[in-house]
PDB file of C-alpha atoms in Angstrom:
ATOM      1  CA  UNK A   1     -15.639 -36.385  56.305  1.00  0.00           C
ATOM      2  CA  UNK A   2     -14.232 -33.250  57.889  1.00  0.00           C
ATOM      3  CA  UNK A   3     -10.726 -32.525  59.112  1.00  0.00           C
ATOM      4  CA  UNK A   4     -10.368 -31.775  62.832  1.00  0.00           C
ATOM      5  CA  UNK A   5      -8.617 -28.509  63.685  1.00  0.00           C
ATOM      6  CA  UNK A   6      -9.022 -26.637  66.971  1.00  0.00           C
ATOM      7  CA  UNK A   7      -8.017 -22.973  67.257  1.00  0.00           C
ATOM      8  CA  UNK A   8      -7.957 -20.830  70.389  1.00  0.00           C
ATOM      9  CA  UNK A   9      -6.670 -17.513  71.687  1.00  0.00           C
ATOM     10  CA  UNK A  10      -4.355 -18.349  74.563  1.00  0.00           C
ATOM     11  CA  UNK A  11      -4.207 -14.656  75.539  1.00  0.00           C
ATOM     12  CA  UNK A  12      -7.960 -14.572  76.254  1.00  0.00           C
ATOM     13  CA  UNK A  13      -8.240 -18.021  77.774  1.00  0.00           C
ATOM     14  CA  UNK A  14      -8.748 -18.455  81.494  1.00  0.00           C
ATOM     15  CA  UNK A  15      -7.050 -21.860  81.304  1.00  0.00           C
ATOM     16  CA  UNK A  16      -3.811 -21.186  79.424  1.00  0.00           C
ATOM     17  CA  UNK A  17      -1.513 -23.646  77.674  1.00  0.00           C
ATOM     18  CA  UNK A  18       2.093 -22.958  78.700  1.00  0.00           C
ATOM     19  CA  UNK A  19       4.893 -24.934  77.034  1.00  0.00           C
ATOM     20  CA  UNK A  20       3.250 -28.368  77.058  1.00  0.00           C
ATOM     21  CA  UNK A  21       5.457 -31.432  76.719  1.00  0.00           C
ATOM     22  CA  UNK A  22       2.783 -33.831  75.487  1.00  0.00           C
ATOM     23  CA  UNK A  23      -0.458 -33.772  73.548  1.00  0.00           C
ATOM     24  CA  UNK A  24      -2.313 -35.039  76.609  1.00  0.00           C
ATOM     25  CA  UNK A  25      -1.502 -31.763  78.398  1.00  0.00           C
ATOM     26  CA  UNK A  26      -2.894 -29.852  75.409  1.00  0.00           C
ATOM     27  CA  UNK A  27      -5.957 -32.124  75.447  1.00  0.00           C
ATOM     28  CA  UNK A  28      -6.582 -31.374  79.128  1.00  0.00           C
ATOM     29  CA  UNK A  29      -6.356 -27.649  78.430  1.00  0.00           C
ATOM     30  CA  UNK A  30      -8.800 -27.990  75.536  1.00  0.00           C
ATOM     31  CA  UNK A  31     -11.246 -29.791  77.832  1.00  0.00           C
ATOM     32  CA  UNK A  32     -11.138 -26.745  80.135  1.00  0.00           C
ATOM     33  CA  UNK A  33     -11.300 -24.279  77.229  1.00  0.00           C
ATOM     34  CA  UNK A  34     -14.417 -26.017  75.886  1.00  0.00           C
ATOM     35  CA  UNK A  35     -16.265 -24.844  79.008  1.00  0.00           C
ATOM     36  CA  UNK A  36     -15.212 -21.184  78.660  1.00  0.00           C
ATOM     37  CA  UNK A  37     -17.431 -18.585  76.969  1.00  0.00           C
ATOM     38  CA  UNK A  38     -15.355 -15.406  76.538  1.00  0.00           C
ATOM     39  CA  UNK A  39     -17.602 -14.113  73.731  1.00  0.00           C
ATOM     40  CA  UNK A  40     -16.845 -13.222  70.100  1.00  0.00           C
ATOM     41  CA  UNK A  41     -13.164 -13.055  69.187  1.00  0.00           C
ATOM     42  CA  UNK A  42     -11.964 -10.521  66.597  1.00  0.00           C
ATOM     43  CA  UNK A  43      -8.819 -12.569  65.974  1.00  0.00           C
ATOM     44  CA  UNK A  44     -10.954 -15.517  64.902  1.00  0.00           C
ATOM     45  CA  UNK A  45     -12.873 -13.240  62.545  1.00  0.00           C
ATOM     46  CA  UNK A  46      -9.683 -11.806  61.035  1.00  0.00           C
ATOM     47  CA  UNK A  47      -8.354 -15.322  60.548  1.00  0.00           C
ATOM     48  CA  UNK A  48     -11.597 -16.456  58.910  1.00  0.00           C
ATOM     49  CA  UNK A  49     -11.573 -13.461  56.547  1.00  0.00           C
ATOM     50  CA  UNK A  50      -7.930 -14.121  55.637  1.00  0.00           C
ATOM     51  CA  UNK A  51      -8.666 -17.784  54.964  1.00  0.00           C
ATOM     52  CA  UNK A  52     -11.668 -16.873  52.784  1.00  0.00           C
ATOM     53  CA  UNK A  53      -9.360 -14.832  50.525  1.00  0.00           C
ATOM     54  CA  UNK A  54      -7.419 -18.006  49.787  1.00  0.00           C
ATOM     55  CA  UNK A  55     -10.268 -20.496  49.981  1.00  0.00           C
ATOM     56  CA  UNK A  56     -13.574 -18.985  48.797  1.00  0.00           C
ATOM     57  CA  UNK A  57     -16.939 -20.377  49.742  1.00  0.00           C
ATOM     58  CA  UNK A  58     -18.617 -22.706  47.267  1.00  0.00           C
ATOM     59  CA  UNK A  59     -20.933 -20.951  44.813  1.00  0.00           C
ATOM     60  CA  UNK A  60     -24.615 -21.038  45.586  1.00  0.00           C
ATOM     61  CA  UNK A  61     -26.588 -23.641  43.716  1.00  0.00           C
ATOM     62  CA  UNK A  62     -28.425 -22.033  40.807  1.00  0.00           C
ATOM     63  CA  UNK A  63     -32.185 -21.778  41.124  1.00  0.00           C
ATOM     64  CA  UNK A  64     -34.719 -23.202  38.691  1.00  0.00           C
ATOM     65  CA  UNK A  65     -34.754 -19.954  36.668  1.00  0.00           C
ATOM     66  CA  UNK A  66     -30.947 -19.780  36.331  1.00  0.00           C
ATOM     67  CA  UNK A  67     -29.366 -19.365  32.933  1.00  0.00           C
ATOM     68  CA  UNK A  68     -27.273 -22.086  31.325  1.00  0.00           C
ATOM     69  CA  UNK A  69     -24.139 -19.983  31.998  1.00  0.00           C
ATOM     70  CA  UNK A  70     -24.909 -19.926  35.735  1.00  0.00           C
ATOM     71  CA  UNK A  71     -25.470 -23.680  35.768  1.00  0.00           C
ATOM     72  CA  UNK A  72     -22.216 -24.290  33.858  1.00  0.00           C
ATOM     73  CA  UNK A  73     -20.301 -21.990  36.215  1.00  0.00           C
ATOM     74  CA  UNK A  74     -21.705 -23.895  39.187  1.00  0.00           C
ATOM     75  CA  UNK A  75     -20.726 -27.258  37.659  1.00  0.00           C
ATOM     76  CA  UNK A  76     -17.195 -26.029  36.785  1.00  0.00           C
ATOM     77  CA  UNK A  77     -16.499 -24.471  40.213  1.00  0.00           C
ATOM     78  CA  UNK A  78     -13.661 -26.021  42.163  1.00  0.00           C
ATOM     79  CA  UNK A  79     -14.472 -27.874  45.329  1.00  0.00           C
ATOM     80  CA  UNK A  80     -14.448 -25.581  48.337  1.00  0.00           C
ATOM     81  CA  UNK A  81     -12.567 -26.445  51.508  1.00  0.00           C
ATOM     82  CA  UNK A  82     -15.454 -25.066  53.608  1.00  0.00           C
ATOM     83  CA  UNK A  83     -18.475 -26.970  54.799  1.00  0.00           C
ATOM     84  CA  UNK A  84     -20.067 -23.673  55.985  1.00  0.00           C
ATOM     85  CA  UNK A  85     -19.340 -19.902  56.105  1.00  0.00           C
ATOM     86  CA  UNK A  86     -16.437 -19.398  58.558  1.00  0.00           C
ATOM     87  CA  UNK A  87     -16.978 -15.657  59.098  1.00  0.00           C
ATOM     88  CA  UNK A  88     -20.608 -16.179  60.034  1.00  0.00           C
ATOM     89  CA  UNK A  89     -19.569 -19.084  62.241  1.00  0.00           C
ATOM     90  CA  UNK A  90     -17.004 -17.081  64.262  1.00  0.00           C
ATOM     91  CA  UNK A  91     -19.340 -14.100  64.591  1.00  0.00           C
ATOM     92  CA  UNK A  92     -21.872 -16.358  66.293  1.00  0.00           C
ATOM     93  CA  UNK A  93     -19.218 -18.179  68.344  1.00  0.00           C
ATOM     94  CA  UNK A  94     -19.092 -17.335  72.043  1.00  0.00           C
ATOM     95  CA  UNK A  95     -16.843 -20.189  73.155  1.00  0.00           C
ATOM     96  CA  UNK A  96     -13.072 -20.112  73.515  1.00  0.00           C
ATOM     97  CA  UNK A  97     -12.493 -22.715  70.785  1.00  0.00           C
ATOM     98  CA  UNK A  98     -13.061 -22.442  67.056  1.00  0.00           C
ATOM     99  CA  UNK A  99     -13.255 -25.692  65.137  1.00  0.00           C
ATOM    100  CA  UNK A 100     -13.486 -24.799  61.442  1.00  0.00           C
ATOM    101  CA  UNK A 101     -15.350 -27.400  59.447  1.00  0.00           C
ATOM    102  CA  UNK A 102     -13.157 -28.184  56.413  1.00  0.00           C
ATOM    103  CA  UNK A 103     -12.846 -31.072  53.985  1.00  0.00           C
ATOM    104  CA  UNK A 104     -10.024 -33.620  54.323  1.00  0.00           C
ATOM    105  CA  UNK A 105      -8.864 -33.408  50.710  1.00  0.00           C
ATOM    106  CA  UNK A 106      -7.665 -29.806  50.919  1.00  0.00           C
ATOM    107  CA  UNK A 107      -6.239 -29.877  54.460  1.00  0.00           C
ATOM    108  CA  UNK A 108      -2.510 -29.527  53.562  1.00  0.00           C
ATOM    109  CA  UNK A 109      -3.115 -26.412  51.440  1.00  0.00           C
ATOM    110  CA  UNK A 110      -5.432 -25.040  54.104  1.00  0.00           C
ATOM    111  CA  UNK A 111      -2.895 -25.597  56.890  1.00  0.00           C
ATOM    112  CA  UNK A 112      -0.116 -23.907  54.891  1.00  0.00           C
ATOM    113  CA  UNK A 113      -2.222 -20.724  54.924  1.00  0.00           C
ATOM    114  CA  UNK A 114      -3.701 -21.183  58.407  1.00  0.00           C
ATOM    115  CA  UNK A 115      -0.514 -21.795  60.418  1.00  0.00           C
ATOM    116  CA  UNK A 116       1.445 -18.612  59.445  1.00  0.00           C
ATOM    117  CA  UNK A 117      -1.642 -16.418  59.855  1.00  0.00           C
ATOM    118  CA  UNK A 118      -2.545 -17.999  63.203  1.00  0.00           C
ATOM    119  CA  UNK A 119       1.004 -17.251  64.380  1.00  0.00           C
ATOM    120  CA  UNK A 120       0.678 -13.634  63.234  1.00  0.00           C
ATOM    121  CA  UNK A 121      -2.591 -13.337  65.186  1.00  0.00           C
ATOM    122  CA  UNK A 122      -1.161 -15.150  68.259  1.00  0.00           C
ATOM    123  CA  UNK A 123      -3.633 -18.024  67.971  1.00  0.00           C
ATOM    124  CA  UNK A 124      -2.814 -21.574  69.012  1.00  0.00           C
ATOM    125  CA  UNK A 125      -3.723 -24.434  66.668  1.00  0.00           C
ATOM    126  CA  UNK A 126      -4.161 -28.133  67.308  1.00  0.00           C
ATOM    127  CA  UNK A 127      -4.278 -30.345  64.238  1.00  0.00           C
ATOM    128  CA  UNK A 128      -6.287 -33.026  65.976  1.00  0.00           C
ATOM    129  CA  UNK A 129      -6.401 -35.274  62.902  1.00  0.00           C
ATOM    130  CA  UNK A 130      -2.609 -35.597  62.655  1.00  0.00           C
ATOM    131  CA  UNK A 131      -1.865 -34.871  66.326  1.00  0.00           C
ATOM    132  CA  UNK A 132       0.324 -31.756  66.238  1.00  0.00           C
ATOM    133  CA  UNK A 133       0.055 -28.653  68.454  1.00  0.00           C
ATOM    134  CA  UNK A 134       1.317 -25.371  66.950  1.00  0.00           C
ATOM    135  CA  UNK A 135       1.760 -22.719  69.671  1.00  0.00           C
ATOM    136  CA  UNK A 136       0.635 -19.190  68.788  1.00  0.00           C
ATOM    137  CA  UNK A 137       3.879 -17.292  69.150  1.00  0.00           C
ATOM    138  CA  UNK A 138       5.494 -18.410  72.364  1.00  0.00           C
ATOM    139  CA  UNK A 139       8.623 -20.303  71.536  1.00  0.00           C
ATOM    140  CA  UNK A 140       7.550 -20.472  67.891  1.00  0.00           C
ATOM    141  CA  UNK A 141       9.407 -22.903  65.706  1.00  0.00           C
ATOM    142  CA  UNK A 142       8.578 -25.753  68.068  1.00  0.00           C
ATOM    143  CA  UNK A 143       5.637 -28.109  68.054  1.00  0.00           C
ATOM    144  CA  UNK A 144       4.284 -30.876  70.237  1.00  0.00           C
ATOM    145  CA  UNK A 145       5.414 -33.579  69.712  1.00  0.00           C
ATOM    146  CA  UNK A 146       8.866 -32.132  68.960  1.00  0.00           C
ATOM    147  CA  UNK A 147       9.727 -34.881  66.451  1.00  0.00           C
ATOM    148  CA  UNK A 148       7.012 -33.465  64.135  1.00  0.00           C
ATOM    149  CA  UNK A 149       8.756 -30.083  63.719  1.00  0.00           C
ATOM    150  CA  UNK A 150       9.477 -30.933  60.084  1.00  0.00           C
ATOM    151  CA  UNK A 151       5.723 -30.684  59.396  1.00  0.00           C
ATOM    152  CA  UNK A 152       5.719 -27.123  60.757  1.00  0.00           C
ATOM    153  CA  UNK A 153       8.698 -26.179  58.562  1.00  0.00           C
ATOM    154  CA  UNK A 154       6.955 -27.623  55.499  1.00  0.00           C
ATOM    155  CA  UNK A 155       3.758 -25.670  56.232  1.00  0.00           C
ATOM    156  CA  UNK A 156       5.489 -22.467  57.394  1.00  0.00           C
ATOM    157  CA  UNK A 157       9.123 -22.200  56.196  1.00  0.00           C
ATOM    158  CA  UNK A 158       9.621 -18.931  58.097  1.00  0.00           C
ATOM    159  CA  UNK A 159       9.290 -20.909  61.351  1.00  0.00           C
ATOM    160  CA  UNK A 160      12.661 -22.515  60.617  1.00  0.00           C
ATOM    161  CA  UNK A 161      14.370 -19.145  61.042  1.00  0.00           C
ATOM    162  CA  UNK A 162      12.565 -17.290  63.842  1.00  0.00           C
ATOM    163  CA  UNK A 163      13.535 -13.695  64.570  1.00  0.00           C
ATOM    164  CA  UNK A 164      16.272 -13.460  67.182  1.00  0.00           C
ATOM    165  CA  UNK A 165      15.831 -10.478  69.465  1.00  0.00           C
ATOM    166  CA  UNK A 166      19.046  -8.968  70.766  1.00  0.00           C
ATOM    167  CA  UNK A 167      19.416  -5.959  73.038  1.00  0.00           C
ATOM    168  CA  UNK A 168      20.495  -3.862  70.052  1.00  0.00           C
ATOM    169  CA  UNK A 169      17.490  -4.804  67.882  1.00  0.00           C
ATOM    170  CA  UNK A 170      15.058  -4.194  70.744  1.00  0.00           C
ATOM    171  CA  UNK A 171      16.707  -0.831  71.535  1.00  0.00           C
ATOM    172  CA  UNK A 172      16.550   0.202  67.848  1.00  0.00           C
ATOM    173  CA  UNK A 173      12.896  -0.867  67.561  1.00  0.00           C
ATOM    174  CA  UNK A 174      11.888   1.027  70.703  1.00  0.00           C
ATOM    175  CA  UNK A 175      13.895   4.125  69.736  1.00  0.00           C
ATOM    176  CA  UNK A 176      12.179   4.294  66.334  1.00  0.00           C
ATOM    177  CA  UNK A 177       8.705   3.857  67.830  1.00  0.00           C
ATOM    178  CA  UNK A 178       9.295   6.242  70.726  1.00  0.00           C
ATOM    179  CA  UNK A 179      10.785   8.935  68.468  1.00  0.00           C
ATOM    180  CA  UNK A 180       7.714   8.787  66.238  1.00  0.00           C
ATOM    181  CA  UNK A 181       5.316   8.781  69.191  1.00  0.00           C
ATOM    182  CA  UNK A 182       7.038  11.626  71.043  1.00  0.00           C
ATOM    183  CA  UNK A 183       7.774  13.807  68.030  1.00  0.00           C
ATOM    184  CA  UNK A 184       6.079  17.196  68.215  1.00  0.00           C
ATOM    185  CA  UNK A 185       3.080  17.423  65.980  1.00  0.00           C
ATOM    186  CA  UNK A 186       3.126  20.130  63.356  1.00  0.00           C
ATOM    187  CA  UNK A 187      -0.141  21.947  63.060  1.00  0.00           C
ATOM    188  CA  UNK A 188      -1.309  22.710  59.520  1.00  0.00           C
ATOM    189  CA  UNK A 189      -1.284  26.395  58.623  1.00  0.00           C
TER     190      UNK A 189
END
């Protein structure tokens, strides 16, 4: 049995999800997103590659001419979270939603890697099995329903202390970036 997760890029979506109060609002948006075909999404591919670093694909079954070492390695391999290759899946995906096919048993470990990376890539995630919506980066640190915020903090502790932007920090950030961008280039001699 697979675990139901739905991921989408709210920045590319024609039907956006803005600060929903209930899961039914998110569900309505997903119904609209399911009809969209924006084409391949590089954020999905980056997410899939990041997840593969933490959760490798299962080894290929050894053929009839395989050595005993190859057979033993196959038997001793840990169970993979993946039901199929996620990178190949997202490369062929033209819809607005990505629903990775993962196994139930490893879902908590998977989500603890998925949620922070999805936030970094500005991707929204709906854990449809448990019923929690994690917004990409808008108003991060909140979930729908709000009483399930403790789950977010357990999966992504950095969400408990989001960055607070003040005028001074924004000014400093912009000054550093602008100084570097506008600095005269020195030509090599």
